[in-house]
PDB file of C-alpha atoms and ligand atoms in Angstrom:
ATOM      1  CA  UNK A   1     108.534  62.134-235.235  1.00 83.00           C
ATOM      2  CA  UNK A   2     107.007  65.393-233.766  1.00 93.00           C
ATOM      3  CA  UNK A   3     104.439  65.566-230.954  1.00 96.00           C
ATOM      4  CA  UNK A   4     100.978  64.753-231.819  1.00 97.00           C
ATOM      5  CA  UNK A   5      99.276  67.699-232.619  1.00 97.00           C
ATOM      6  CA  UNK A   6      96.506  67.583-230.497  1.00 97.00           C
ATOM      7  CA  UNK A   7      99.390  67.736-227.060  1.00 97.00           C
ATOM      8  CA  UNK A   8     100.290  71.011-229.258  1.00 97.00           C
ATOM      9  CA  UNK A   9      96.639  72.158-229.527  1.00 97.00           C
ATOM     10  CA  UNK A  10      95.948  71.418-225.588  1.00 98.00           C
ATOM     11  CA  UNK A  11      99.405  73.374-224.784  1.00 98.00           C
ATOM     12  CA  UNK A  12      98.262  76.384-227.058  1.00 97.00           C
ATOM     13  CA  UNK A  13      94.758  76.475-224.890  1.00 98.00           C
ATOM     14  CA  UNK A  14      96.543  76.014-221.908  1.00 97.00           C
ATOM     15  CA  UNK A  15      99.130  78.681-222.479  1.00 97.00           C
ATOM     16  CA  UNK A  16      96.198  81.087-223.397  1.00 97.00           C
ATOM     17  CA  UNK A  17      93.437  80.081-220.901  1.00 96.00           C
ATOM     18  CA  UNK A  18      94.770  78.585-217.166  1.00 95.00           C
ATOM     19  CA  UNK A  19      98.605  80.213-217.796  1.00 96.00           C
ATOM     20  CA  UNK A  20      97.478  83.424-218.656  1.00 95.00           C
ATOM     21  CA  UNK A  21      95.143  83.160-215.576  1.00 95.00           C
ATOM     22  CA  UNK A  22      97.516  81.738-213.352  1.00 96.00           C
ATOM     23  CA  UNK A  23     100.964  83.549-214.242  1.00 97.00           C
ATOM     24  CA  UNK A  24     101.230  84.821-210.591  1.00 96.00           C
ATOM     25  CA  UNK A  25     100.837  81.690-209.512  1.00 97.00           C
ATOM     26  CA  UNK A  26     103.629  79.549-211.355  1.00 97.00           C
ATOM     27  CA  UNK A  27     105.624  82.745-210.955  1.00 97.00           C
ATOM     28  CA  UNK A  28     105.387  82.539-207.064  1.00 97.00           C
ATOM     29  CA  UNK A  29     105.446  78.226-207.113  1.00 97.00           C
ATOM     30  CA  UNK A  30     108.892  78.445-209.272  1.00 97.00           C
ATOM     31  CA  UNK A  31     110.587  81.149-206.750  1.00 97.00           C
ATOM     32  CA  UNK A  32     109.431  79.937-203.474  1.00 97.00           C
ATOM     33  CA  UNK A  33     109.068  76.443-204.573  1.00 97.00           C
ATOM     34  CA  UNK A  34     105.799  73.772-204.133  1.00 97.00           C
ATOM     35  CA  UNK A  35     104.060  73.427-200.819  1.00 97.00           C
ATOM     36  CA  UNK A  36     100.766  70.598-201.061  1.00 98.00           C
ATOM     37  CA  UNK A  37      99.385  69.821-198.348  1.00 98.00           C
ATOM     38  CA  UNK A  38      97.855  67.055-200.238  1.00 98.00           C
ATOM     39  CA  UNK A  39      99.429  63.526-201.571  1.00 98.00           C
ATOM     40  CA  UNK A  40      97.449  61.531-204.155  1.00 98.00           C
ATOM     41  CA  UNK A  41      98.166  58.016-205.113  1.00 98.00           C
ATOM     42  CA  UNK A  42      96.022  57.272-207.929  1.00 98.00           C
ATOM     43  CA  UNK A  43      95.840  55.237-211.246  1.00 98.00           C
ATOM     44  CA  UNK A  44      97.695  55.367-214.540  1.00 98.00           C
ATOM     45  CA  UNK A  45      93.833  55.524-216.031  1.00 98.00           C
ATOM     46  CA  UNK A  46      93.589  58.351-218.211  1.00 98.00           C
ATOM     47  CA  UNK A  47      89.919  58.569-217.021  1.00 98.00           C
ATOM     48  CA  UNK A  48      90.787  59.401-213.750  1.00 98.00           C
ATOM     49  CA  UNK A  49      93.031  62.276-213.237  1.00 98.00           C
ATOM     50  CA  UNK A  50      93.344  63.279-209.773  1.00 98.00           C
ATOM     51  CA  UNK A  51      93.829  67.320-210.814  1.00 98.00           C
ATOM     52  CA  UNK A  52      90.991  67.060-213.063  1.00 97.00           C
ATOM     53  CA  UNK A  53      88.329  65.199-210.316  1.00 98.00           C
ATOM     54  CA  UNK A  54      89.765  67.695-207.644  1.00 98.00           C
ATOM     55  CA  UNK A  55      89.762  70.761-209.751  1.00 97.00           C
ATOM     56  CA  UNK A  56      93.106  71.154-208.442  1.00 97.00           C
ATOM     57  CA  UNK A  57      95.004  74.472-209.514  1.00 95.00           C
ATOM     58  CA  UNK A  58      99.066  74.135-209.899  1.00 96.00           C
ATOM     59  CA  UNK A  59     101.342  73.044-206.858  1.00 97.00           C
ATOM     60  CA  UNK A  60      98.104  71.663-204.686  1.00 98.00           C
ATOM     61  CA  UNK A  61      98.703  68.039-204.828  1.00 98.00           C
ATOM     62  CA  UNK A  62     101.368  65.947-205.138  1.00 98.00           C
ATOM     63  CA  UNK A  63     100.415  62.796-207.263  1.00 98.00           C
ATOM     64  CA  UNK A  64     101.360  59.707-207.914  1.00 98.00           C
ATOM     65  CA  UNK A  65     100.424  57.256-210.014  1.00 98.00           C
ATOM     66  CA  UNK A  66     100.602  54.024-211.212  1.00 98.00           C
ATOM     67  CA  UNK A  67      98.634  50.707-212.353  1.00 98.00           C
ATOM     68  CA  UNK A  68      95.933  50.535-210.193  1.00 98.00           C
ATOM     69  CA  UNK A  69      96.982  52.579-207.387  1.00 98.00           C
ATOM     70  CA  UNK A  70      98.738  50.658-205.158  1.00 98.00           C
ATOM     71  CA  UNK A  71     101.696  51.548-202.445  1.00 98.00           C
ATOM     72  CA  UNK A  72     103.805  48.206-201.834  1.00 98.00           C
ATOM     73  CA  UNK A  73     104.724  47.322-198.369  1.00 97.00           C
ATOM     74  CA  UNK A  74     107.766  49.255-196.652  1.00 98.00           C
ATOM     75  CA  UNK A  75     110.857  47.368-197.827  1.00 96.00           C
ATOM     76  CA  UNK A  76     114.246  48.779-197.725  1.00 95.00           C
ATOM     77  CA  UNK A  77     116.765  46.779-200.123  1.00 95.00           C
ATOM     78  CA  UNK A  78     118.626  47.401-203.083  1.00 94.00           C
ATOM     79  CA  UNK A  79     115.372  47.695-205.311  1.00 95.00           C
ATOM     80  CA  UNK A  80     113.456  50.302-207.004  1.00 95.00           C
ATOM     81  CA  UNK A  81     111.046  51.661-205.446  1.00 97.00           C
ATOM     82  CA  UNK A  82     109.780  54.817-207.302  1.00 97.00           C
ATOM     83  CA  UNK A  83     106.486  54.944-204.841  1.00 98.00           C
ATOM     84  CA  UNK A  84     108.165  54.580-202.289  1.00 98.00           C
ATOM     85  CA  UNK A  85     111.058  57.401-202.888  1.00 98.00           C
ATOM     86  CA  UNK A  86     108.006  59.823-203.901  1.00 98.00           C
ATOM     87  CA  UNK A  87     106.152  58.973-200.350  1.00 98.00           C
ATOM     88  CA  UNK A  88     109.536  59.673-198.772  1.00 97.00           C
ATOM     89  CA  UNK A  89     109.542  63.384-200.339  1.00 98.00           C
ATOM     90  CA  UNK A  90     105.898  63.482-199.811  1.00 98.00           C
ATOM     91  CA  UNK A  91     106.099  62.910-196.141  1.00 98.00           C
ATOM     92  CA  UNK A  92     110.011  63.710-195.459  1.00 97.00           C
ATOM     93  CA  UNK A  93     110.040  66.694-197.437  1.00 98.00           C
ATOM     94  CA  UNK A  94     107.213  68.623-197.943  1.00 98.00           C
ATOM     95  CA  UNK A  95     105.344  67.285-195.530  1.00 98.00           C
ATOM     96  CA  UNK A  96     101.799  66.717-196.735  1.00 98.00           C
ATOM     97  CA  UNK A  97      99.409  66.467-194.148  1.00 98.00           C
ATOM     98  CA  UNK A  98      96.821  64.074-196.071  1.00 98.00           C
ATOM     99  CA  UNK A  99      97.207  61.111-198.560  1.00 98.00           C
ATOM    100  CA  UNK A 100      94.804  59.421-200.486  1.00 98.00           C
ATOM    101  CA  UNK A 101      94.405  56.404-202.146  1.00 98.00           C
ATOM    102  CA  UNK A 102      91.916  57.013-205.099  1.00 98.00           C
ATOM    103  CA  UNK A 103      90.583  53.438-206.550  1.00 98.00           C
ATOM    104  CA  UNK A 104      88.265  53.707-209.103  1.00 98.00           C
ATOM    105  CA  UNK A 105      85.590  52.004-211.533  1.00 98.00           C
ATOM    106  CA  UNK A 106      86.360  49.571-213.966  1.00 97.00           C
ATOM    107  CA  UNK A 107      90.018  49.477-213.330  1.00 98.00           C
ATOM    108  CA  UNK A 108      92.284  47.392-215.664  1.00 96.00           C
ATOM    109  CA  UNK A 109      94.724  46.042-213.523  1.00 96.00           C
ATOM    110  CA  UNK A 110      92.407  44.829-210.765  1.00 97.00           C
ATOM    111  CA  UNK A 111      90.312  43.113-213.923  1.00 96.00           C
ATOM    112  CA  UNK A 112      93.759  41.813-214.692  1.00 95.00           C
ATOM    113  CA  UNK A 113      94.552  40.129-211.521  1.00 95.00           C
ATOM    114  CA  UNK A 114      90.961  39.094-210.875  1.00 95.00           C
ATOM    115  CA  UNK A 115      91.041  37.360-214.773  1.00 93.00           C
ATOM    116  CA  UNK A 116      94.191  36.260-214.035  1.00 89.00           C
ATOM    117  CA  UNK A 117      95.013  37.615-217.241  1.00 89.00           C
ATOM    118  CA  UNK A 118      98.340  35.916-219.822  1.00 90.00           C
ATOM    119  CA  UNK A 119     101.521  38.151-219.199  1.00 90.00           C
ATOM    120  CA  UNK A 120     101.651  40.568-221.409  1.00 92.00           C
ATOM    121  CA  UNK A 121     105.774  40.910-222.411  1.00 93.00           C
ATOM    122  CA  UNK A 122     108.225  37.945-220.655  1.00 92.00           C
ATOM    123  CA  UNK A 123     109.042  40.340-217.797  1.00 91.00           C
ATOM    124  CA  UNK A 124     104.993  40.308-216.634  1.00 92.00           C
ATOM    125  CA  UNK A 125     105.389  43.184-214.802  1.00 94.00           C
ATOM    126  CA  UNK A 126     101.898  44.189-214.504  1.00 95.00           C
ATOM    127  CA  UNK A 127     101.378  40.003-213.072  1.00 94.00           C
ATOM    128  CA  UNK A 128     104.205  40.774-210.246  1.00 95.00           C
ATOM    129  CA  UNK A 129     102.559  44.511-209.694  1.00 96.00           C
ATOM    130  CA  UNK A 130      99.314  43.370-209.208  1.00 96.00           C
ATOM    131  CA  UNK A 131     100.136  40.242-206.517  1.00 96.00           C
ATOM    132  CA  UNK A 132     100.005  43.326-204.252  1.00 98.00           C
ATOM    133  CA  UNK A 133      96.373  42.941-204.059  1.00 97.00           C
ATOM    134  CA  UNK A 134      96.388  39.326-203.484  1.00 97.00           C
ATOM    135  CA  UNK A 135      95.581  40.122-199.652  1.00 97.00           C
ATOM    136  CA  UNK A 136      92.773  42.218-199.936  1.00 97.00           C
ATOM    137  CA  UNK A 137      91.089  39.246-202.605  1.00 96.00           C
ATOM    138  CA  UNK A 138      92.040  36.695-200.036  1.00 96.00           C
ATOM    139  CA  UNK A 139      89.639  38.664-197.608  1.00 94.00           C
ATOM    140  CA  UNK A 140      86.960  38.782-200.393  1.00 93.00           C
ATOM    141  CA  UNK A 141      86.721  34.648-200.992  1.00 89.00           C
ATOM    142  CA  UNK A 142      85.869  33.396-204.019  1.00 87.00           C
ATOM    143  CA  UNK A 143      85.735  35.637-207.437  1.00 85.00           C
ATOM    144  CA  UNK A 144      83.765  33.206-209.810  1.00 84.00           C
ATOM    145  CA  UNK A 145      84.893  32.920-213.686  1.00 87.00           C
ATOM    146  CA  UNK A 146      83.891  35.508-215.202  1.00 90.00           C
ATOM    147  CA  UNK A 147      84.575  37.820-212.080  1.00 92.00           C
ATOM    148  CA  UNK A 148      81.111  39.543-212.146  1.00 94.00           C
ATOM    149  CA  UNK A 149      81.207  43.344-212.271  1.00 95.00           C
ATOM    150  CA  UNK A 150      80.062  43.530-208.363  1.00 95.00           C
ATOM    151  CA  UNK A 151      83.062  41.386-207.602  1.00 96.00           C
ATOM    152  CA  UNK A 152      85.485  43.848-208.906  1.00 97.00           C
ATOM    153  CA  UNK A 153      84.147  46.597-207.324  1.00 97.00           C
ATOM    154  CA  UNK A 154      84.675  45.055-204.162  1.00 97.00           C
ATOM    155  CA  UNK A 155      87.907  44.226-204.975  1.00 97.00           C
ATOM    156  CA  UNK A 156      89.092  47.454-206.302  1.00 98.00           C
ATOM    157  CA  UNK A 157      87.494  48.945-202.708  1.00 98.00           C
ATOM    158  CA  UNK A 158      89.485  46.775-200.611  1.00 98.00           C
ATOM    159  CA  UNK A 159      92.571  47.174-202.359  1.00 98.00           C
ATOM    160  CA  UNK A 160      92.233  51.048-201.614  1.00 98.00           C
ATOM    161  CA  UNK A 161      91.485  49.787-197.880  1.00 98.00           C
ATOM    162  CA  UNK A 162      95.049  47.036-197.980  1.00 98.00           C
ATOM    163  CA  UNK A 163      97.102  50.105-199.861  1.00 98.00           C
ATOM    164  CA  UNK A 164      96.415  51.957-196.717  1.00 98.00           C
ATOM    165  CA  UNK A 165      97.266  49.348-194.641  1.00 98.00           C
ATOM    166  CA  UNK A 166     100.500  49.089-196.468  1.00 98.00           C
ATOM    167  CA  UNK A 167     101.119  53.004-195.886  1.00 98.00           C
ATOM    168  CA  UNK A 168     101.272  52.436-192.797  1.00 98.00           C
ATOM    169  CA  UNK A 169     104.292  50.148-192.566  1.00 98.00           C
ATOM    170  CA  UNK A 170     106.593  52.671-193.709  1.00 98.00           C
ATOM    171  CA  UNK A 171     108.185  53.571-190.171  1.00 97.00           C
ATOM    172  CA  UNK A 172     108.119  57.590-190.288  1.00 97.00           C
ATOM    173  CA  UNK A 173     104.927  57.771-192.001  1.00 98.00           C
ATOM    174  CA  UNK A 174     102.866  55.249-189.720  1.00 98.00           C
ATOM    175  CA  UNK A 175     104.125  57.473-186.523  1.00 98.00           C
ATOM    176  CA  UNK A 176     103.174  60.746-188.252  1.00 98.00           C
ATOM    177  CA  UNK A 177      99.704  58.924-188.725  1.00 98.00           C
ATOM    178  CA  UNK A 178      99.252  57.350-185.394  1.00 97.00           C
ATOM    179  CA  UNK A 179      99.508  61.008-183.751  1.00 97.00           C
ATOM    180  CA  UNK A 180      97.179  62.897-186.436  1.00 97.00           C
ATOM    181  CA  UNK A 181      99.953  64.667-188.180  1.00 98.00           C
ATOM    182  CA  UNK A 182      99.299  63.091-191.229  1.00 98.00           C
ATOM    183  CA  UNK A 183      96.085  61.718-192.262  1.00 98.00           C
ATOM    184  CA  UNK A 184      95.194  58.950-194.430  1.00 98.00           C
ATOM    185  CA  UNK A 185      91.799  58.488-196.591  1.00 98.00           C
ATOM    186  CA  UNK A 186      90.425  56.288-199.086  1.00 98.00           C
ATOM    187  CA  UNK A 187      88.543  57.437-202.097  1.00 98.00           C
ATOM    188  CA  UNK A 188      86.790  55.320-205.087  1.00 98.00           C
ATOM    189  CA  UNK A 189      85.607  57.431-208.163  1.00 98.00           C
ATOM    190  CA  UNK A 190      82.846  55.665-210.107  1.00 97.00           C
ATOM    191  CA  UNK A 191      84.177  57.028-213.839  1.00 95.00           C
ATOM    192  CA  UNK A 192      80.393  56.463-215.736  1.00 93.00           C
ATOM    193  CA  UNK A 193      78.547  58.787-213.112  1.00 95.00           C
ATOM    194  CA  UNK A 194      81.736  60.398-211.903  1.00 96.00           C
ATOM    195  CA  UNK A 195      80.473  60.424-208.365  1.00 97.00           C
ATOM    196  CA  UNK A 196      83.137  60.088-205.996  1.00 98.00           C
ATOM    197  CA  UNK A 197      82.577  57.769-202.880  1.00 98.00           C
ATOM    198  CA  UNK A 198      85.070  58.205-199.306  1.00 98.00           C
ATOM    199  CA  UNK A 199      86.162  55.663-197.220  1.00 98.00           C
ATOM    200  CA  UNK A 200      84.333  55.922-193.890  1.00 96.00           C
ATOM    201  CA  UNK A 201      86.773  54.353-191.079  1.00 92.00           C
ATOM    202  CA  UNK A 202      83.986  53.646-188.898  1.00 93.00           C
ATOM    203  CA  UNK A 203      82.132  51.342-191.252  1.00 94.00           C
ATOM    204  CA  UNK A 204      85.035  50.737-193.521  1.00 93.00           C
ATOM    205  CA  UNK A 205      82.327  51.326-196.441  1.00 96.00           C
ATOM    206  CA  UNK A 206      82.670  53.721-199.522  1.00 97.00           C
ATOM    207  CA  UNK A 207      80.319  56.207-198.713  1.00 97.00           C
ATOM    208  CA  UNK A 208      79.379  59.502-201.429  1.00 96.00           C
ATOM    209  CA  UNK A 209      81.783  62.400-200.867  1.00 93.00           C
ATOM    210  CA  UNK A 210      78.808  65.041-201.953  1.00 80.00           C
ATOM    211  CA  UNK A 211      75.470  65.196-201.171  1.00 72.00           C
ATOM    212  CA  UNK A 212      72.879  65.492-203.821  1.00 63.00           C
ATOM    213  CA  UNK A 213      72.879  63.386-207.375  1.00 57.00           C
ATOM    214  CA  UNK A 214      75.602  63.690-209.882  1.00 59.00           C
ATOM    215  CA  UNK A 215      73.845  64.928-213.047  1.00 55.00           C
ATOM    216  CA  UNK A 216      74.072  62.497-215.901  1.00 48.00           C
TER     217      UNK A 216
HETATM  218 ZN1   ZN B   1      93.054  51.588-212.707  1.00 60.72          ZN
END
């Protein structure tokens, strides 16, 4: 089966557009190797690519992603943990002076947990995945059934806030945080208006990263 013609199409643009723009660039990233400064954990979402919302040219963030952005607690066994090795090159490696968690609108897997939605396959992966929030919905209370719309925006917030929290239990990374070496930030993109909210500390509210309206 060959590649779907419109990945061809978008590599033919590409390769004539941002490549021929950027040669240098890639050229210099392949010899002298990547250097972000920048971590993103986001979502598998296809709505809500990290380089895209960033405008991010090649080798400025490192991303990760996976359902419904979430980091699981530091724990060292015989496991896979495949956010947990890329958060050890992240922060071991290249050392990347800011992570962010980027939660978003409308996100399936929170909907999933909220719903608490039939397995999908007999391994329920995305069921075991999403327990992970379990802690911040604790904090919320009750959901109601239907989980109205509000409700999951709340709940994909504070799982942005309890992914943080769990950031911080990996050893090296929670010492790098606790002396400002490495910062951590929350971020929540609304995909219909595309307006991107931070996470202010102080509050602990999702507050708009830009001033001024987004333009329908
Ligand atoms: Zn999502």
């Amino acid at each position: 089966m060959s590649l779907p013609a419109r990945l061809i199409e978008g590599y033919e643009a590409f390769r004539s557009g941002r490549l021929a723009a950027e040669q240098d660039r890639y050229r210099e990233l392949a010899e002298q190797g990547q250097s972000p400064e920048i971590m993103v954990i986001g979502c598998c979402d296809s709505r809500v690519s990290p380089e895209v919302i960033f405008d991010a040219r090649p080798g400025e963030l490192f991303v990760v992603r996976n359902v419904a952005n979430l980091v699981p607690p530091y724990s060292p066994d015989n496991n896979y943990h495949g956010v947990s090795a890329a958060l050890e090159f992240a922060v071991g490696a290249l050392g990347v002076k800011h992570i962010v968690v980027l939660g978003h609108a409308r996100c399936g897997g929170v909907r999933a947990f909220a719903e608490d939605s039939a397995p999908l396959s007999p391994g329920d992966f995305i069921g075991k995945w999403m327990s992970l929030i379990a802690p911040a919905a604790e904090k919320l209370g009750p959901c109601g059934d239907p989980p109205s719309a509000d409700y999951l925006a709340r709940l994909e917030q504070a799982s942005v806030i309890n992914t943080l929290g769990n950031l911080l239990t990996f050893p090296r990374l929670g010492k790098l945080a606790a002396c400002g070496r490495v910062a951590l930030h929350g971020a929540y993109f609304a995909v219909a208006t595309g307006e991107l909210l931070i996470l202010d500390p102080q509050s602990g509210q999702f507050v708009p990263a830009a001033s001024g309206a987004v333009r329908a």
